[in-house]
Amino acid sequence: MSPAPDVPAAPASLIDSAGERATSPPVRRLRGYAFDPSLSIQMDTALVNEVVFRVPWEGADVLEPGPVGEYVEVVDCDPASGCFYPPVNLNNPHLLAQDGLAPSEGNPQFHQQMVYAVSMTTIRNFERALGRRALWSPHGPESSPRGGTEGDPYVQRLRIYPHALREANAYYSPKKKALLFGYFPATAAQLGEHLPGGTVFTCLSHDIVAHETTHALLDGMHRRYVEPTHPDALAFHEAFADIVALFQHFTFPEVLRHQIAQTRGDLASQNRLGELAQQFGRAIGHYGALRDAIGAVDPVTRMWEPRVPDPRDYDTVMEPHQRGAILVAAVFDAFLAIYRTRVADLFRIATSGTGVLPAGAVHPDLVNRLAGEAAKTAQHVLTMCIRALDYCPPVDITFGDYLRAIITADMDLVPEDDLGYRVAFIESFRRRGIYPLDVRTLSVDSLRWDRAPETTRTAFHPIAAKLRNFIHQSRYIQSRRETYRQSYEIRRRLHSLIAADSDDGGFGQVTGLALGAGVALPGLTPDASGRPLFEVHALRPAQRVGPDGEALNQVIVSITQHRTLGLDGKAVHNVGDETITFRGGSTLILDLDTLSLRYAIVKRIDSEQRLRRQLAYRQTTLGQSLYATYFSSEMMHEHEEPFAFLHRQS
Amino acid sequence: MSEVEVVDGHVRVRMYRQGLGDCFLLTFPGRERAVHVLIDCGVILGTEHAAERMRAVADQIADETGGHLDLVIATHEHWDHLSGFLQARAEFDAMSVGQVWMAWTEDPGNPLGRELRAEREHRRRVLIAAVQRLHNTDLNVTVGLGIRDLLTFFGEEMGAVTGATTRDALTYLTGREDAKTEYLHPGTPPREVPGVPDLDVFVLGPPADRTLLSRSRPRKGQGEVYEVAALSADASILGHAEEQEGNPEWDGHRYPFDASYHIPWSAASEMEYFRSHYGFGGEDAPAWRRIDHDWLGAAGQVALNLDNDTNNTSLVLAFRSRVSGRVLLFPADAQIGNWTSWSAYEWMVPEGQSEAARITVRDLLENTVLYKVGHHGSHNATLQDEGLERMTHPDLVAMIPVDSEMAERKRWKMPFPPLLDRLTERTRGRVLRVDFGRPTEEELQQIGMLTRRERATFLEATSEDPLFVDLRIAL
């Protein structure tokens, strides 16, 4: 039978464009290892070791072979072997149809896919928590607005080298804006899990990739945190990177489900989650050390036991990894406490109120619900931890500051804390002796950063009004480069606004800076007019909506300043003397709806106490680093790979 | 020449002032005649007129001892402890030696010792290859310099071969026809210095434990993973260096991936994709993010490990008087792993006329009246809590074989300021140094911790000469 004559044949163009009605997919699915390859050859974990990462979709117009996308570029160069490996093209239809390449240690292209998938997942988590696009730290000479600009400091993509080193190490290079991953032969101690003489690739471990990506993201927000001015500084970088890696891991319910089902009895004590957290980090050396504070296997009973926190730890442990471990353990404890609250009702329902599970396998529905709650809790904790970065001082962070930032950020967005998240954080920090130095009590309210006083709040009206206009214009910018450029432009204008206003001293009072003519503080650098230099270090818009529909419309401005001083903390006497850079400044949080200053988080530039502490710490860092005995500080400075050294030192 | 006389019931310790390096001559009154013990004889590579200086030292030793050394102790295989045996070889040839003592790690018959030496040699070769590679670039040169300086401990000088190494110095001593070499083990019964009555020599290190031998700094609560990381770093650099040497055993499976994945460097630099993405040059391909040499940065850690591991093989001796119980402690360059191993030992010794007494390391430390500061006063060669803080004897004196000018030129932090401060406190100012000699009366007054009488006693028991510093200690 022939077609009815009145139905016209479909035009060719309609057939061609049929696909256009489908919207582009929200995510790209890519397979990868949930842990690292060693678990794929163990019977009890082989099945759960493969997960599918759902990374934000970057279409064929954005994603080139490499993968090279909007945020990262994977360049697979192996200088130790003197060769390159061909880049993977994730837009190849074969790969699109089967969630990318299958996990394989022997195929470098899968390695490229793995680092891309994990780094993009981490970036996604940051963007979701912060409500804006992630930017990398700028490249090259001081690019902040002080008048002139030099070159284009914008770095669009973080570079990732999956096979850069032949050693058990991986690090973020602030100088090259690159992640360098190493590989090394498995040694006798690891024979149980690896092929003897086989190769271990750090770029195949989810935790290591997430950890290093986080270093880069944190550096993009707080460039000064890599400077070791305080025992907490490098420890914070390490700990924060590990917290992100850890909780990102916990957001995969499929991994948790397996473990929860396997160890039904242990769930009540929640030990299993802690043990799991540690296993995640076990892969290689230093990463595991960061989780030592969570717990350890008792040598007598051979059972894993959580470590009882010691309130003196914070005062006595100074080595960056061990100190970082305290922070990791504190956040992990808070996570457990929240999880416990969230699943208490499930346990009551499942056990008719007895709290004792019947013998045999746990009902799969319960397993699913528990895994879901754990994953959700992990996502919440992760978000809280990342969001707090906006509420941190621009220089010289301490763990106490970070606690205050977590509490303040959360109170701003989630006024009702019905599940006790904030109390859980305070409790677990307190148990490890981490207190902010400048609060009277450890209540939620007193830990919140001090609200700016009424008088200063309104003093910011004119500046906030101008900022609102700028921000409003920049809100609809699509490209990250344009976002960076705009932000740079706003910072430049803000700088002139403040400079023009600096002589009356009010602004300096609020920000803790030495501004205007006639300031007598040794070590400041004067500008052409003799007023001390300062910089508008960063500007970050924050538009967020909380779970209760509470909308936040803020802009965060960091203003900083530095003094160059001799080792005695006084003005430099002779040219060529060894000097230190002492920084101060503040993070200002401005509410754009009310045009007022909400918080000023200040590290005063004239603080004698902070200066003394930095000078004293300088002595001990030299003492702690064996590398510094032979490789002098200027060598290390020139080398500028703080993380390489931190990870290498044994 | 200003020197301290050898008196009955006293030992005279002479620290030579050749530069950054150890050379000590201990003179005991002895049963019939004075007995001379030489502990190390070397100066760091790069010292000006090093050979002349060492010959001057050797001449002085020959003068002082009448050409006979009863005992020569070589603590470990580092140039700054051994160079003199080569540089002043003629002078030493002309002297006679009664006995030679070395650590068990140098014993050719000891399997672990052999293994350690082979590893050291291997790593040394690898590092030389790495430095040469760095040498050909202008990148990362600072790391190269650091490694080069560390290698000078082995008598290795890039570009200018000294012709002799630390190994040769040890071979010279063991090969002497007049002296028998003994290899000492820690914890064994105390030894005697031939001809010296009422003196026990306790051997404290090097430890017989591999893990402790590779520990260079204190750690708390960490697993063995760090060791794993350090070893594998060595191993992986190794692979490449062997390739550099054109080792025929090198084959493809030392590469991480199958050869079919390889795009050779030269080919890649011609390909448009890698040119622009890696940065092989041109407007659109800036080179600042390249990583051609970053992998060699690990060599710095390897060099450090090698240096520390060698220091940890230091022969550590405590000379203890049976009469007074006073102790002279010579830990050579022992680092933390070596120090912490000592507490495992205790000894039974005849005490005067009475029963045998039990001696622990704590007893030895509490009675130490001379501490030869380890490793020229670096921060990781003096254990704090179970080391210096236990040296509570009121007569404690410290000798630091350090030349701070040289250390500064090498950009090493020696002596480490906090350690120097603590030594000054512990000894109440009685610190003798190679570079500054002995403190003056005014300096001691300024420190203000010794009484007038103690100052006088101390100055009377010490003397300073351009070539050495003397200290007399009652036994």
PDB file of C-alpha atoms in Angstrom, chain A residues 119-201:
ATOM      1  CA  SER A 119      38.801  16.563  39.366  1.00  0.00           C
ATOM      2  CA  MET A 120      35.569  17.687  37.695  1.00  0.00           C
ATOM      3  CA  THR A 121      33.524  16.049  40.462  1.00  0.00           C
ATOM      4  CA  THR A 122      35.529  17.981  43.019  1.00  0.00           C
ATOM      5  CA  ILE A 123      35.146  21.237  41.137  1.00  0.00           C
ATOM      6  CA  ARG A 124      31.424  20.600  40.888  1.00  0.00           C
ATOM      7  CA  ASN A 125      31.179  20.154  44.644  1.00  0.00           C
ATOM      8  CA  PHE A 126      32.904  23.483  45.188  1.00  0.00           C
ATOM      9  CA  GLU A 127      30.726  25.322  42.743  1.00  0.00           C
ATOM     10  CA  ARG A 128      27.589  23.891  44.259  1.00  0.00           C
ATOM     11  CA  ALA A 129      28.615  24.869  47.770  1.00  0.00           C
ATOM     12  CA  LEU A 130      29.791  28.350  46.888  1.00  0.00           C
ATOM     13  CA  GLY A 131      27.185  29.282  44.335  1.00  0.00           C
ATOM     14  CA  ARG A 132      29.623  30.639  41.806  1.00  0.00           C
ATOM     15  CA  ARG A 133      32.112  29.445  39.250  1.00  0.00           C
ATOM     16  CA  ALA A 134      35.487  28.220  40.354  1.00  0.00           C
ATOM     17  CA  LEU A 135      38.550  30.214  39.335  1.00  0.00           C
ATOM     18  CA  TRP A 136      42.179  29.206  39.603  1.00  0.00           C
ATOM     19  CA  SER A 137      44.707  31.444  41.263  1.00  0.00           C
ATOM     20  CA  PRO A 138      46.184  33.936  38.805  1.00  0.00           C
ATOM     21  CA  HIS A 139      49.541  33.396  37.239  1.00  0.00           C
ATOM     22  CA  GLY A 140      52.634  35.466  37.320  1.00  0.00           C
ATOM     23  CA  PRO A 141      53.631  38.741  38.924  1.00  0.00           C
ATOM     24  CA  GLU A 142      51.314  40.238  41.496  1.00  0.00           C
ATOM     25  CA  SER A 143      48.231  40.735  39.459  1.00  0.00           C
ATOM     26  CA  SER A 144      46.112  42.433  42.056  1.00  0.00           C
ATOM     27  CA  PRO A 145      44.864  45.929  41.482  1.00  0.00           C
ATOM     28  CA  ARG A 146      47.399  48.433  42.586  1.00  0.00           C
ATOM     29  CA  GLY A 147      47.211  50.567  39.531  1.00  0.00           C
ATOM     30  CA  GLY A 148      48.832  48.973  36.523  1.00  0.00           C
ATOM     31  CA  THR A 149      48.346  45.484  35.188  1.00  0.00           C
ATOM     32  CA  GLU A 150      50.983  43.220  33.811  1.00  0.00           C
ATOM     33  CA  GLY A 151      50.192  40.649  31.173  1.00  0.00           C
ATOM     34  CA  ASP A 152      47.163  38.444  31.416  1.00  0.00           C
ATOM     35  CA  PRO A 153      47.226  36.690  34.732  1.00  0.00           C
ATOM     36  CA  TYR A 154      44.049  34.738  34.078  1.00  0.00           C
ATOM     37  CA  VAL A 155      44.487  30.989  34.168  1.00  0.00           C
ATOM     38  CA  GLN A 156      41.546  29.286  32.549  1.00  0.00           C
ATOM     39  CA  ARG A 157      42.472  25.685  33.121  1.00  0.00           C
ATOM     40  CA  LEU A 158      44.216  23.737  35.781  1.00  0.00           C
ATOM     41  CA  ARG A 159      46.751  21.543  34.095  1.00  0.00           C
ATOM     42  CA  ILE A 160      46.875  17.890  35.119  1.00  0.00           C
ATOM     43  CA  TYR A 161      49.843  15.652  34.446  1.00  0.00           C
ATOM     44  CA  PRO A 162      48.857  12.076  35.326  1.00  0.00           C
ATOM     45  CA  HIS A 163      52.372  10.667  34.902  1.00  0.00           C
ATOM     46  CA  ALA A 164      54.689  13.513  35.799  1.00  0.00           C
ATOM     47  CA  LEU A 165      56.895  11.925  38.442  1.00  0.00           C
ATOM     48  CA  ARG A 166      58.556   8.651  39.237  1.00  0.00           C
ATOM     49  CA  GLU A 167      58.033   8.628  42.964  1.00  0.00           C
ATOM     50  CA  ALA A 168      55.348   7.914  45.528  1.00  0.00           C
ATOM     51  CA  ASN A 169      54.199  11.482  45.494  1.00  0.00           C
ATOM     52  CA  ALA A 170      51.644  13.790  43.957  1.00  0.00           C
ATOM     53  CA  TYR A 171      51.370  17.492  44.445  1.00  0.00           C
ATOM     54  CA  TYR A 172      49.838  20.737  43.354  1.00  0.00           C
ATOM     55  CA  SER A 173      52.307  23.216  41.956  1.00  0.00           C
ATOM     56  CA  PRO A 174      51.134  26.769  42.709  1.00  0.00           C
ATOM     57  CA  LYS A 175      53.793  28.055  40.343  1.00  0.00           C
ATOM     58  CA  LYS A 176      52.699  26.038  37.339  1.00  0.00           C
ATOM     59  CA  LYS A 177      49.021  25.820  38.241  1.00  0.00           C
ATOM     60  CA  ALA A 178      49.337  22.130  37.682  1.00  0.00           C
ATOM     61  CA  LEU A 179      48.757  18.837  39.421  1.00  0.00           C
ATOM     62  CA  LEU A 180      51.654  16.449  39.149  1.00  0.00           C
ATOM     63  CA  PHE A 181      51.010  12.784  39.816  1.00  0.00           C
ATOM     64  CA  GLY A 182      53.683  10.180  40.276  1.00  0.00           C
ATOM     65  CA  TYR A 183      53.915   6.458  39.749  1.00  0.00           C
ATOM     66  CA  PHE A 184      56.276   3.999  41.351  1.00  0.00           C
ATOM     67  CA  PRO A 185      57.030   0.301  41.594  1.00  0.00           C
ATOM     68  CA  ALA A 186      55.145  -1.552  44.314  1.00  0.00           C
ATOM     69  CA  THR A 187      57.499  -2.489  47.109  1.00  0.00           C
ATOM     70  CA  ALA A 188      57.653  -5.467  49.384  1.00  0.00           C
ATOM     71  CA  ALA A 189      55.420  -3.920  52.042  1.00  0.00           C
ATOM     72  CA  GLN A 190      52.528  -3.693  49.635  1.00  0.00           C
ATOM     73  CA  LEU A 191      52.929  -7.078  48.019  1.00  0.00           C
ATOM     74  CA  GLY A 192      49.677  -8.366  49.418  1.00  0.00           C
ATOM     75  CA  GLU A 193      47.727  -5.961  47.317  1.00  0.00           C
ATOM     76  CA  HIS A 194      49.900  -5.293  44.348  1.00  0.00           C
ATOM     77  CA  LEU A 195      51.696  -7.315  41.775  1.00  0.00           C
ATOM     78  CA  PRO A 196      55.335  -7.527  42.843  1.00  0.00           C
ATOM     79  CA  GLY A 197      57.294  -5.209  40.646  1.00  0.00           C
ATOM     80  CA  GLY A 198      54.031  -3.843  39.312  1.00  0.00           C
ATOM     81  CA  THR A 199      53.424  -0.150  39.104  1.00  0.00           C
ATOM     82  CA  VAL A 200      51.273   1.896  41.462  1.00  0.00           C
ATOM     83  CA  PHE A 201      49.721   4.992  39.901  1.00  0.00           C
TER      84      PHE A 201
END
